[in-house]
PDB file of C-alpha atoms in Angstrom:
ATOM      1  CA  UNK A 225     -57.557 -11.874  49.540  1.00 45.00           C
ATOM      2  CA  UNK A 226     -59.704 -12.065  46.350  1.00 48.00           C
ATOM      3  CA  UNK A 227     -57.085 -13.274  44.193  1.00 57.00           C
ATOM      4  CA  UNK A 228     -56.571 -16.035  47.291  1.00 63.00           C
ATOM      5  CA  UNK A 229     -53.038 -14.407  47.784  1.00 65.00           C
ATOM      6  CA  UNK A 230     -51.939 -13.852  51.026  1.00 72.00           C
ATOM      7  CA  UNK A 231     -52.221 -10.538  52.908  1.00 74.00           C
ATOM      8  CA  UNK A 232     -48.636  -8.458  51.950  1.00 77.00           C
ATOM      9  CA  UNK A 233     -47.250  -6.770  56.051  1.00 76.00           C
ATOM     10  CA  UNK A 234     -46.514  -3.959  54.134  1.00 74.00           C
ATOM     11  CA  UNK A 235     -46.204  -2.210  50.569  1.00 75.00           C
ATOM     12  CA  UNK A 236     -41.992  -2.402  49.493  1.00 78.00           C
ATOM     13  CA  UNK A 237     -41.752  -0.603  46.185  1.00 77.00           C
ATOM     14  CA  UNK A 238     -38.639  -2.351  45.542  1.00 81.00           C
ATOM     15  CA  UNK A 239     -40.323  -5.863  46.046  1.00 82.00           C
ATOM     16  CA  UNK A 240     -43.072  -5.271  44.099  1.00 82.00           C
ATOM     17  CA  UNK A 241     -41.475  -4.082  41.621  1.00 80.00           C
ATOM     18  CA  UNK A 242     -39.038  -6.994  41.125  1.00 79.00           C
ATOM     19  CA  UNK A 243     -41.825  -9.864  42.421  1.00 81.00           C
ATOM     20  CA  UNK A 244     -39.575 -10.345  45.130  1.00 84.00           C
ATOM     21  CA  UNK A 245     -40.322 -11.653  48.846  1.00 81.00           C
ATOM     22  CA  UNK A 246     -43.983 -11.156  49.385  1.00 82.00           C
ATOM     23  CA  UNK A 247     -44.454 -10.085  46.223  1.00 83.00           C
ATOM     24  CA  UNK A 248     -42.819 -13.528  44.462  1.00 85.00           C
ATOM     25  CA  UNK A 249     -44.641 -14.707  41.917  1.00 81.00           C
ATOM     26  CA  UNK A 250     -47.219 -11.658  41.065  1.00 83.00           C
ATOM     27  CA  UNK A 251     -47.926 -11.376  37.781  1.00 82.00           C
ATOM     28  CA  UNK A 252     -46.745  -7.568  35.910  1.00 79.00           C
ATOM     29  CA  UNK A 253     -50.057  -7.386  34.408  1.00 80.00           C
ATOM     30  CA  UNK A 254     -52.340  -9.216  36.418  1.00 82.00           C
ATOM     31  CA  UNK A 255     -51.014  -8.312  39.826  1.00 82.00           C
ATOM     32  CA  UNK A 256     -48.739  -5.759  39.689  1.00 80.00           C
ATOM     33  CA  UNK A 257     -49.992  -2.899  38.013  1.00 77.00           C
ATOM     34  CA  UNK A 258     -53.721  -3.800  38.907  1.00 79.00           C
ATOM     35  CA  UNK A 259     -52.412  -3.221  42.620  1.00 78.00           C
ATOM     36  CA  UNK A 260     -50.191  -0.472  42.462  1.00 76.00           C
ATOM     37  CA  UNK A 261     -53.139   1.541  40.839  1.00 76.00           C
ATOM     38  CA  UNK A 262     -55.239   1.073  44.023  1.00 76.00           C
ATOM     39  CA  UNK A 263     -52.465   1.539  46.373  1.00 74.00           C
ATOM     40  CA  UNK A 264     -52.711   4.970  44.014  1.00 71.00           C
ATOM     41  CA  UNK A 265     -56.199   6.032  44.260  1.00 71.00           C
ATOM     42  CA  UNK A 266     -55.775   5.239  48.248  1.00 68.00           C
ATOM     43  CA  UNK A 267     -53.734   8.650  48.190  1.00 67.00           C
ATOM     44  CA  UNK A 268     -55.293  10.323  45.642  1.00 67.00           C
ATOM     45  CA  UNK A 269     -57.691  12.388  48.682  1.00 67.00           C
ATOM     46  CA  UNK A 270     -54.908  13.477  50.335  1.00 66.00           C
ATOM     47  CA  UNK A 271     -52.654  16.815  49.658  1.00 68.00           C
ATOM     48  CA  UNK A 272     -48.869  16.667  50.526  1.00 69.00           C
ATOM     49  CA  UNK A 273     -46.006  17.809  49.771  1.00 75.00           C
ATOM     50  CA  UNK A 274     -43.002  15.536  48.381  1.00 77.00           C
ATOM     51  CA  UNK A 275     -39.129  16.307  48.817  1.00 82.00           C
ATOM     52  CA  UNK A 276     -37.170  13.547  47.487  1.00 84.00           C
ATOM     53  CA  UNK A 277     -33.735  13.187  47.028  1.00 88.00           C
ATOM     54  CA  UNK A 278     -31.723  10.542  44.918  1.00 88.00           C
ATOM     55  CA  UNK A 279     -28.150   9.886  45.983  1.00 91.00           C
ATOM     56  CA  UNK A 280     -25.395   7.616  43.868  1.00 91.00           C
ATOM     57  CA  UNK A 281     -23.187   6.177  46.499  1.00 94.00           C
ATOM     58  CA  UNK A 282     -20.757   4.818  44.453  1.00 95.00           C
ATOM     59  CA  UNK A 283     -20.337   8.617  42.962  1.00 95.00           C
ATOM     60  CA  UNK A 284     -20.269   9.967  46.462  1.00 96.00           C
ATOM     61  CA  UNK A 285     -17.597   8.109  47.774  1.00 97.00           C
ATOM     62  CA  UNK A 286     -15.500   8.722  44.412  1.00 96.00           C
ATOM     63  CA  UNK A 287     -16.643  12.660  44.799  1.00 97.00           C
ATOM     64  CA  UNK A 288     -16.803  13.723  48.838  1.00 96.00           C
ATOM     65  CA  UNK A 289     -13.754  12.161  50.087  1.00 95.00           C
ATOM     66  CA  UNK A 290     -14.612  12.492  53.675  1.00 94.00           C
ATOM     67  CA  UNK A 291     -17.766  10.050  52.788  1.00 95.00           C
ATOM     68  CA  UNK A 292     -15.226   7.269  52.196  1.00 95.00           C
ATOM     69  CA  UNK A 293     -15.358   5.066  55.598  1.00 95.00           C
ATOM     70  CA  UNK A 294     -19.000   4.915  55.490  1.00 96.00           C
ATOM     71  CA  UNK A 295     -21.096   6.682  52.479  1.00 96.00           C
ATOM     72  CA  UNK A 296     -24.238   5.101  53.915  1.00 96.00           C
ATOM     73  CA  UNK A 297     -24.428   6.397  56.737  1.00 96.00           C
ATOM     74  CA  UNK A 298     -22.830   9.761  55.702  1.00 96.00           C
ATOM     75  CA  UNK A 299     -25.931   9.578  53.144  1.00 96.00           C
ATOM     76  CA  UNK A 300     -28.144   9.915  55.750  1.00 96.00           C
ATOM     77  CA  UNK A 301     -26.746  12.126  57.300  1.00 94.00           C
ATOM     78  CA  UNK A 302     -25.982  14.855  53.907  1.00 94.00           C
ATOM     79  CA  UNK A 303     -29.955  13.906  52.851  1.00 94.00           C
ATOM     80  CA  UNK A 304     -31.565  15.068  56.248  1.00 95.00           C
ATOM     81  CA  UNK A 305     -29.395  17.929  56.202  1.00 93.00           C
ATOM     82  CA  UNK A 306     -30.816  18.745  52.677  1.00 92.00           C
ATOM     83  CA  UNK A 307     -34.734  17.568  53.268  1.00 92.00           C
ATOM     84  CA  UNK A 308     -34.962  19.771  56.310  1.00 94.00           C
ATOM     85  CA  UNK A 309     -33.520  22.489  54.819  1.00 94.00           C
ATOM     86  CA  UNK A 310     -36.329  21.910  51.776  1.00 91.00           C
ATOM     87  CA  UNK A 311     -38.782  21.622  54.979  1.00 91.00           C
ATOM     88  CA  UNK A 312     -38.024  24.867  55.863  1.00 94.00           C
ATOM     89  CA  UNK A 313     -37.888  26.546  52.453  1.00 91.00           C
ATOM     90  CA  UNK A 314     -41.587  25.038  51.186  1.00 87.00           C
ATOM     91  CA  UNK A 315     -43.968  23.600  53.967  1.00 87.00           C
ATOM     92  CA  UNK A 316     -42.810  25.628  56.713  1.00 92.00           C
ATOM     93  CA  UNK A 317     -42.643  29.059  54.499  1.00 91.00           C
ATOM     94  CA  UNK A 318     -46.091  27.993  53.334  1.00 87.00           C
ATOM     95  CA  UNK A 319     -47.967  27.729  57.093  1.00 89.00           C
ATOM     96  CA  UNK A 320     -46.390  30.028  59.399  1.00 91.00           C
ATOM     97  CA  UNK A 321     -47.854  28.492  62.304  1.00 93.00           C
ATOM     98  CA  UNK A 322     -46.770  24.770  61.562  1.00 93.00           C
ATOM     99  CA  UNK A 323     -44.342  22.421  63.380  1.00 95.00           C
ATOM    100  CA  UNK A 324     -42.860  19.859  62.015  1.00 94.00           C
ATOM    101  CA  UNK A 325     -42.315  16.283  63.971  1.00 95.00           C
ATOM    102  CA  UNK A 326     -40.290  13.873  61.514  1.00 95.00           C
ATOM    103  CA  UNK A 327     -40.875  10.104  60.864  1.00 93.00           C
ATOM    104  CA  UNK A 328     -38.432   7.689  58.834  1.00 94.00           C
ATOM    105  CA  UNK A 329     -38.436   4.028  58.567  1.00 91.00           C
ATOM    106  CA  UNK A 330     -36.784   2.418  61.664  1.00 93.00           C
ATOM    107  CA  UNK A 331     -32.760   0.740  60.277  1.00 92.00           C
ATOM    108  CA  UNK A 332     -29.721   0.310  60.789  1.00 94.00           C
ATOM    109  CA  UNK A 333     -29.044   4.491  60.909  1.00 96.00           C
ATOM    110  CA  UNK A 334     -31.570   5.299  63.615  1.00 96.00           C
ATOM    111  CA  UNK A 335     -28.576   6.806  65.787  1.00 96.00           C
ATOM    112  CA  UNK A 336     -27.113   8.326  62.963  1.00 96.00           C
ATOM    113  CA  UNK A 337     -30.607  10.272  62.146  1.00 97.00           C
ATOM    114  CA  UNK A 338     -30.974  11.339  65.333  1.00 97.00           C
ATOM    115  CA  UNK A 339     -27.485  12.772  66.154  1.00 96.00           C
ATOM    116  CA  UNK A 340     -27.809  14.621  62.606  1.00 96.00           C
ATOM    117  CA  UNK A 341     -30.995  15.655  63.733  1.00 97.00           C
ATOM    118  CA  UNK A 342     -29.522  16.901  66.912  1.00 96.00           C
ATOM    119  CA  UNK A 343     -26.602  18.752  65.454  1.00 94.00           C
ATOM    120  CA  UNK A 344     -28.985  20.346  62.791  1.00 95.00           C
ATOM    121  CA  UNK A 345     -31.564  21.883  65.698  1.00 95.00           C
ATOM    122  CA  UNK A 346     -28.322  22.901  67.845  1.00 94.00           C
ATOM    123  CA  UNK A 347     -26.800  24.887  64.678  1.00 90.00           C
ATOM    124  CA  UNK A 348     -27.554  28.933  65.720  1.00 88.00           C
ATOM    125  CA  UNK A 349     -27.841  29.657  61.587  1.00 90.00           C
ATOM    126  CA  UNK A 350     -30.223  27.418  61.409  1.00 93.00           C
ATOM    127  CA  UNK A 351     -33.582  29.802  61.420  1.00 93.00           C
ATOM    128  CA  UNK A 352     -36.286  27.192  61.619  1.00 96.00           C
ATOM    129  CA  UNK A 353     -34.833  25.037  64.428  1.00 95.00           C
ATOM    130  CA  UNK A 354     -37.300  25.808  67.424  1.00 95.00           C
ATOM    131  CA  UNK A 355     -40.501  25.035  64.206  1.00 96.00           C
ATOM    132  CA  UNK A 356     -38.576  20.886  64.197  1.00 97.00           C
ATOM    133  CA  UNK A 357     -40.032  19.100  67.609  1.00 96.00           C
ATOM    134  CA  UNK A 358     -38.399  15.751  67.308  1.00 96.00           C
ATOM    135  CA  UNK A 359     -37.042  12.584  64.984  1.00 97.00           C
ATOM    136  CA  UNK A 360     -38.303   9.135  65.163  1.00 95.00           C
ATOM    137  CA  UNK A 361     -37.880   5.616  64.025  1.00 95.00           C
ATOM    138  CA  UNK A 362     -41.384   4.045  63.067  1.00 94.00           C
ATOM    139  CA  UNK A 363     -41.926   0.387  61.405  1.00 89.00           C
ATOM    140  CA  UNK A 364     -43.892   0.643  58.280  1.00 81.00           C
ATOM    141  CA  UNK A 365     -46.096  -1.789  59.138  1.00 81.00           C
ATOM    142  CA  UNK A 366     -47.847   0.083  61.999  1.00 84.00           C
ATOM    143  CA  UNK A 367     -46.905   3.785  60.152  1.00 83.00           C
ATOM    144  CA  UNK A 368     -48.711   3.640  56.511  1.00 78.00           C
ATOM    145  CA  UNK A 369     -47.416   6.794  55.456  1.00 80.00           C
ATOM    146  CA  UNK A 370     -43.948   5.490  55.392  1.00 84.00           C
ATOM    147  CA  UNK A 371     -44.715   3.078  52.864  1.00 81.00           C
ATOM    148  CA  UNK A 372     -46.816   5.712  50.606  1.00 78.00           C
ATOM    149  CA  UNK A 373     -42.758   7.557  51.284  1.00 80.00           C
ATOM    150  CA  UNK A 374     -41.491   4.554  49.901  1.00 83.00           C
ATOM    151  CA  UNK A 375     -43.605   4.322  46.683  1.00 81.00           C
ATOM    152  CA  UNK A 376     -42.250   8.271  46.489  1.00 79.00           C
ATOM    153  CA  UNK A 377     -38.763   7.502  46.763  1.00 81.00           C
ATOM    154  CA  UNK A 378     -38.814   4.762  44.544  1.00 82.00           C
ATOM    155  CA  UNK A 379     -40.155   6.378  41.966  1.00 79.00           C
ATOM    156  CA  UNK A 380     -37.424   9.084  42.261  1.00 77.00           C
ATOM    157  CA  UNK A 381     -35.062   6.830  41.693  1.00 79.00           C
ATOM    158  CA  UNK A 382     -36.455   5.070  38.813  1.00 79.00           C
ATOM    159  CA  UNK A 383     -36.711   8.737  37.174  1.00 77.00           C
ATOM    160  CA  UNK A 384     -33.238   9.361  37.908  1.00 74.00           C
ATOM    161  CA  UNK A 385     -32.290   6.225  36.367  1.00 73.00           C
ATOM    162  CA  UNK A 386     -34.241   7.351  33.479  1.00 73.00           C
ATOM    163  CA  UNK A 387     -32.170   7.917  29.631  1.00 65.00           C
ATOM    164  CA  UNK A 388     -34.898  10.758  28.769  1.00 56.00           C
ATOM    165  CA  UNK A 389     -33.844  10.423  25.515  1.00 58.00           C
ATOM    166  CA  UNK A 390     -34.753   6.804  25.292  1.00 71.00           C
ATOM    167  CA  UNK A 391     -37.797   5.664  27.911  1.00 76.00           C
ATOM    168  CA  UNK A 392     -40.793   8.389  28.943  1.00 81.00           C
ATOM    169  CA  UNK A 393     -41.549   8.478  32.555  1.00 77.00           C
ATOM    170  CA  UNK A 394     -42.951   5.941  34.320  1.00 76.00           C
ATOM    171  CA  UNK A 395     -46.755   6.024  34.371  1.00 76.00           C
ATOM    172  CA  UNK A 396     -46.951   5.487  38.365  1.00 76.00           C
ATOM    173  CA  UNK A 397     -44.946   8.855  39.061  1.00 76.00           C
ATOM    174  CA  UNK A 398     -46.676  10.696  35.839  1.00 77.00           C
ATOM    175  CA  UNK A 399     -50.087   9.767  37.653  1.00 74.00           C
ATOM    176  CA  UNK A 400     -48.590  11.209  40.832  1.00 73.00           C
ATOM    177  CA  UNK A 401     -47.259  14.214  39.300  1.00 72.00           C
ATOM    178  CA  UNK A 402     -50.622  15.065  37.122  1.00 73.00           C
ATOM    179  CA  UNK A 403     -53.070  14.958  39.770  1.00 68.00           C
ATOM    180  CA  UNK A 404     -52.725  18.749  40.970  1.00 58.00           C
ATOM    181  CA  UNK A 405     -52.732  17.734  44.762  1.00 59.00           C
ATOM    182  CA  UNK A 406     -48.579  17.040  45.030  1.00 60.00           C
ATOM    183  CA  UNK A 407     -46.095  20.020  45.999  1.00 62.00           C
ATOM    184  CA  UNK A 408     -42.286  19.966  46.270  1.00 65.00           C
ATOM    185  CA  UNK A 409     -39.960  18.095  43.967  1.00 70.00           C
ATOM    186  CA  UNK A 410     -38.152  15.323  43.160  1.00 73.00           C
ATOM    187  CA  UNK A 411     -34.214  15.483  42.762  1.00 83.00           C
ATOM    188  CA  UNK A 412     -31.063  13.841  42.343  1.00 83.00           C
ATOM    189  CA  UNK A 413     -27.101  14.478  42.739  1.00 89.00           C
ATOM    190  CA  UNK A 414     -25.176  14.173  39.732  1.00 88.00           C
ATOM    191  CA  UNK A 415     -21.463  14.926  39.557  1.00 92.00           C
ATOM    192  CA  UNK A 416     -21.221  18.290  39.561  1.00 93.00           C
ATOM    193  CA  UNK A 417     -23.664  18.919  42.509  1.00 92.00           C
ATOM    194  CA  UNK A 418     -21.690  16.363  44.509  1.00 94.00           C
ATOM    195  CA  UNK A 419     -18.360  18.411  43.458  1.00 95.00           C
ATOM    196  CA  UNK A 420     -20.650  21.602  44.475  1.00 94.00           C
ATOM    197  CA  UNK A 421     -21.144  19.981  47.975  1.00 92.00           C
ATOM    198  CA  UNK A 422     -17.969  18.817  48.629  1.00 93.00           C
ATOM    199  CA  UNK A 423     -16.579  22.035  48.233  1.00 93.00           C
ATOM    200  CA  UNK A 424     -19.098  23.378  50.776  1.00 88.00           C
ATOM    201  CA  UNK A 425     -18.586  20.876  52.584  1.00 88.00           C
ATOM    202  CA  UNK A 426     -14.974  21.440  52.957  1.00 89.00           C
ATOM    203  CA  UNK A 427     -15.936  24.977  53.917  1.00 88.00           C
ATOM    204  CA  UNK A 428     -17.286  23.846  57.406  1.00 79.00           C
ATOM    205  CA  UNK A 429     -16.315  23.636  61.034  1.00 76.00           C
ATOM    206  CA  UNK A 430     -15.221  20.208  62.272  1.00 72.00           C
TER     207      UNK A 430
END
């Protein structure tokens, strides 16, 4: 409001980024990077843990045949699977007497989510089920956290789009990463983890 911009509905990492939408026109040095580092400090009181996961869908569809008709949405599905297993291995291994209620940013694979979600409580191997109370679809606007996810997952997938023999990480996700208050990890699927997966994948019932 300072600047005499307008007030932004909600932080898109992509869209700032790029100075696209409500971000058109902002400046890198000026706007951008002036904002982003107060959008950082906003989090910088809080403790959390981050599992992120990077997926190529181009390389899944080539990979995990059965991904084919829709690798979106089969996305979604494979990256839940693997997040609440991470759940379970980190935050829920960590506080014994925690239960976990999940959040994502309402789309276009709200019924997919959920019916993953479903089959993943129903599965008898899977130890941590009764600790998972429910999914949910939440706008961004009115959920803030899901917009300080987004600024996490973007920045996974700039470092996975990273030649670390040519660029050093970005300075956002190095801030992040540096500030001792940040568990988990950050990860992404290359070829021979997708290979790895399909074969497991293979493996199950229908």
């Amino acid at each position: 409001i300072a600047t005499g911009r307008k007030p932004i509905s909600r932080y898109h990492a992509t869209d700032c980024s790029n100075s696209k939408r409500e971000f058109s026109g902002w400046d890198l040095h000026k706007d951008q990077i002036p904002f982003v580092k107060e959008l950082l400090h906003a989090i910088e009181k809080y403790k959390f843990d981050i599992v992120a996961y990077t997926i190529n869908l181009k390389e899944l569809a080539r990979l995990v045949p059965s991904s084919r008709t829709n690798p979106d949405a089969f996305a979604h599905v494979m990256l839940l699977h693997y997040i609440m297993e991470s759940i379970r291995d980190g935050t829920l291994a960590n506080h014994p007497d925690a239960v976990i209620g999940l959040i994502h940013d309402r789309g276009s694979f709200d019924a997919v989510l959920r019916d993953a979600f479903a089959a993943k409580i129903d599965n008898r191997s899977f130890v941590a089920a009764g600790r998972f109370t429910s999914i949910w679809p939440e706008s961004s606007e009115r959920c803030v956290p899901l917009q300080q996810a987004d600024l996490i997952a973007y920045e996974n997938y700039r470092e996975s789009q990273r030649d670390h023999s040519q660029r050093e990480m970005r300075k956002s996700l190095e801030w992040i990463l540096n500030r001792g208050q940040v568990g988990g990890f950050l990860k992404g699927f290359n070829k021979a983890a997708l290979i790895d997966f399909n074969n497991y994948f293979e493996t199950l019932p229908e």
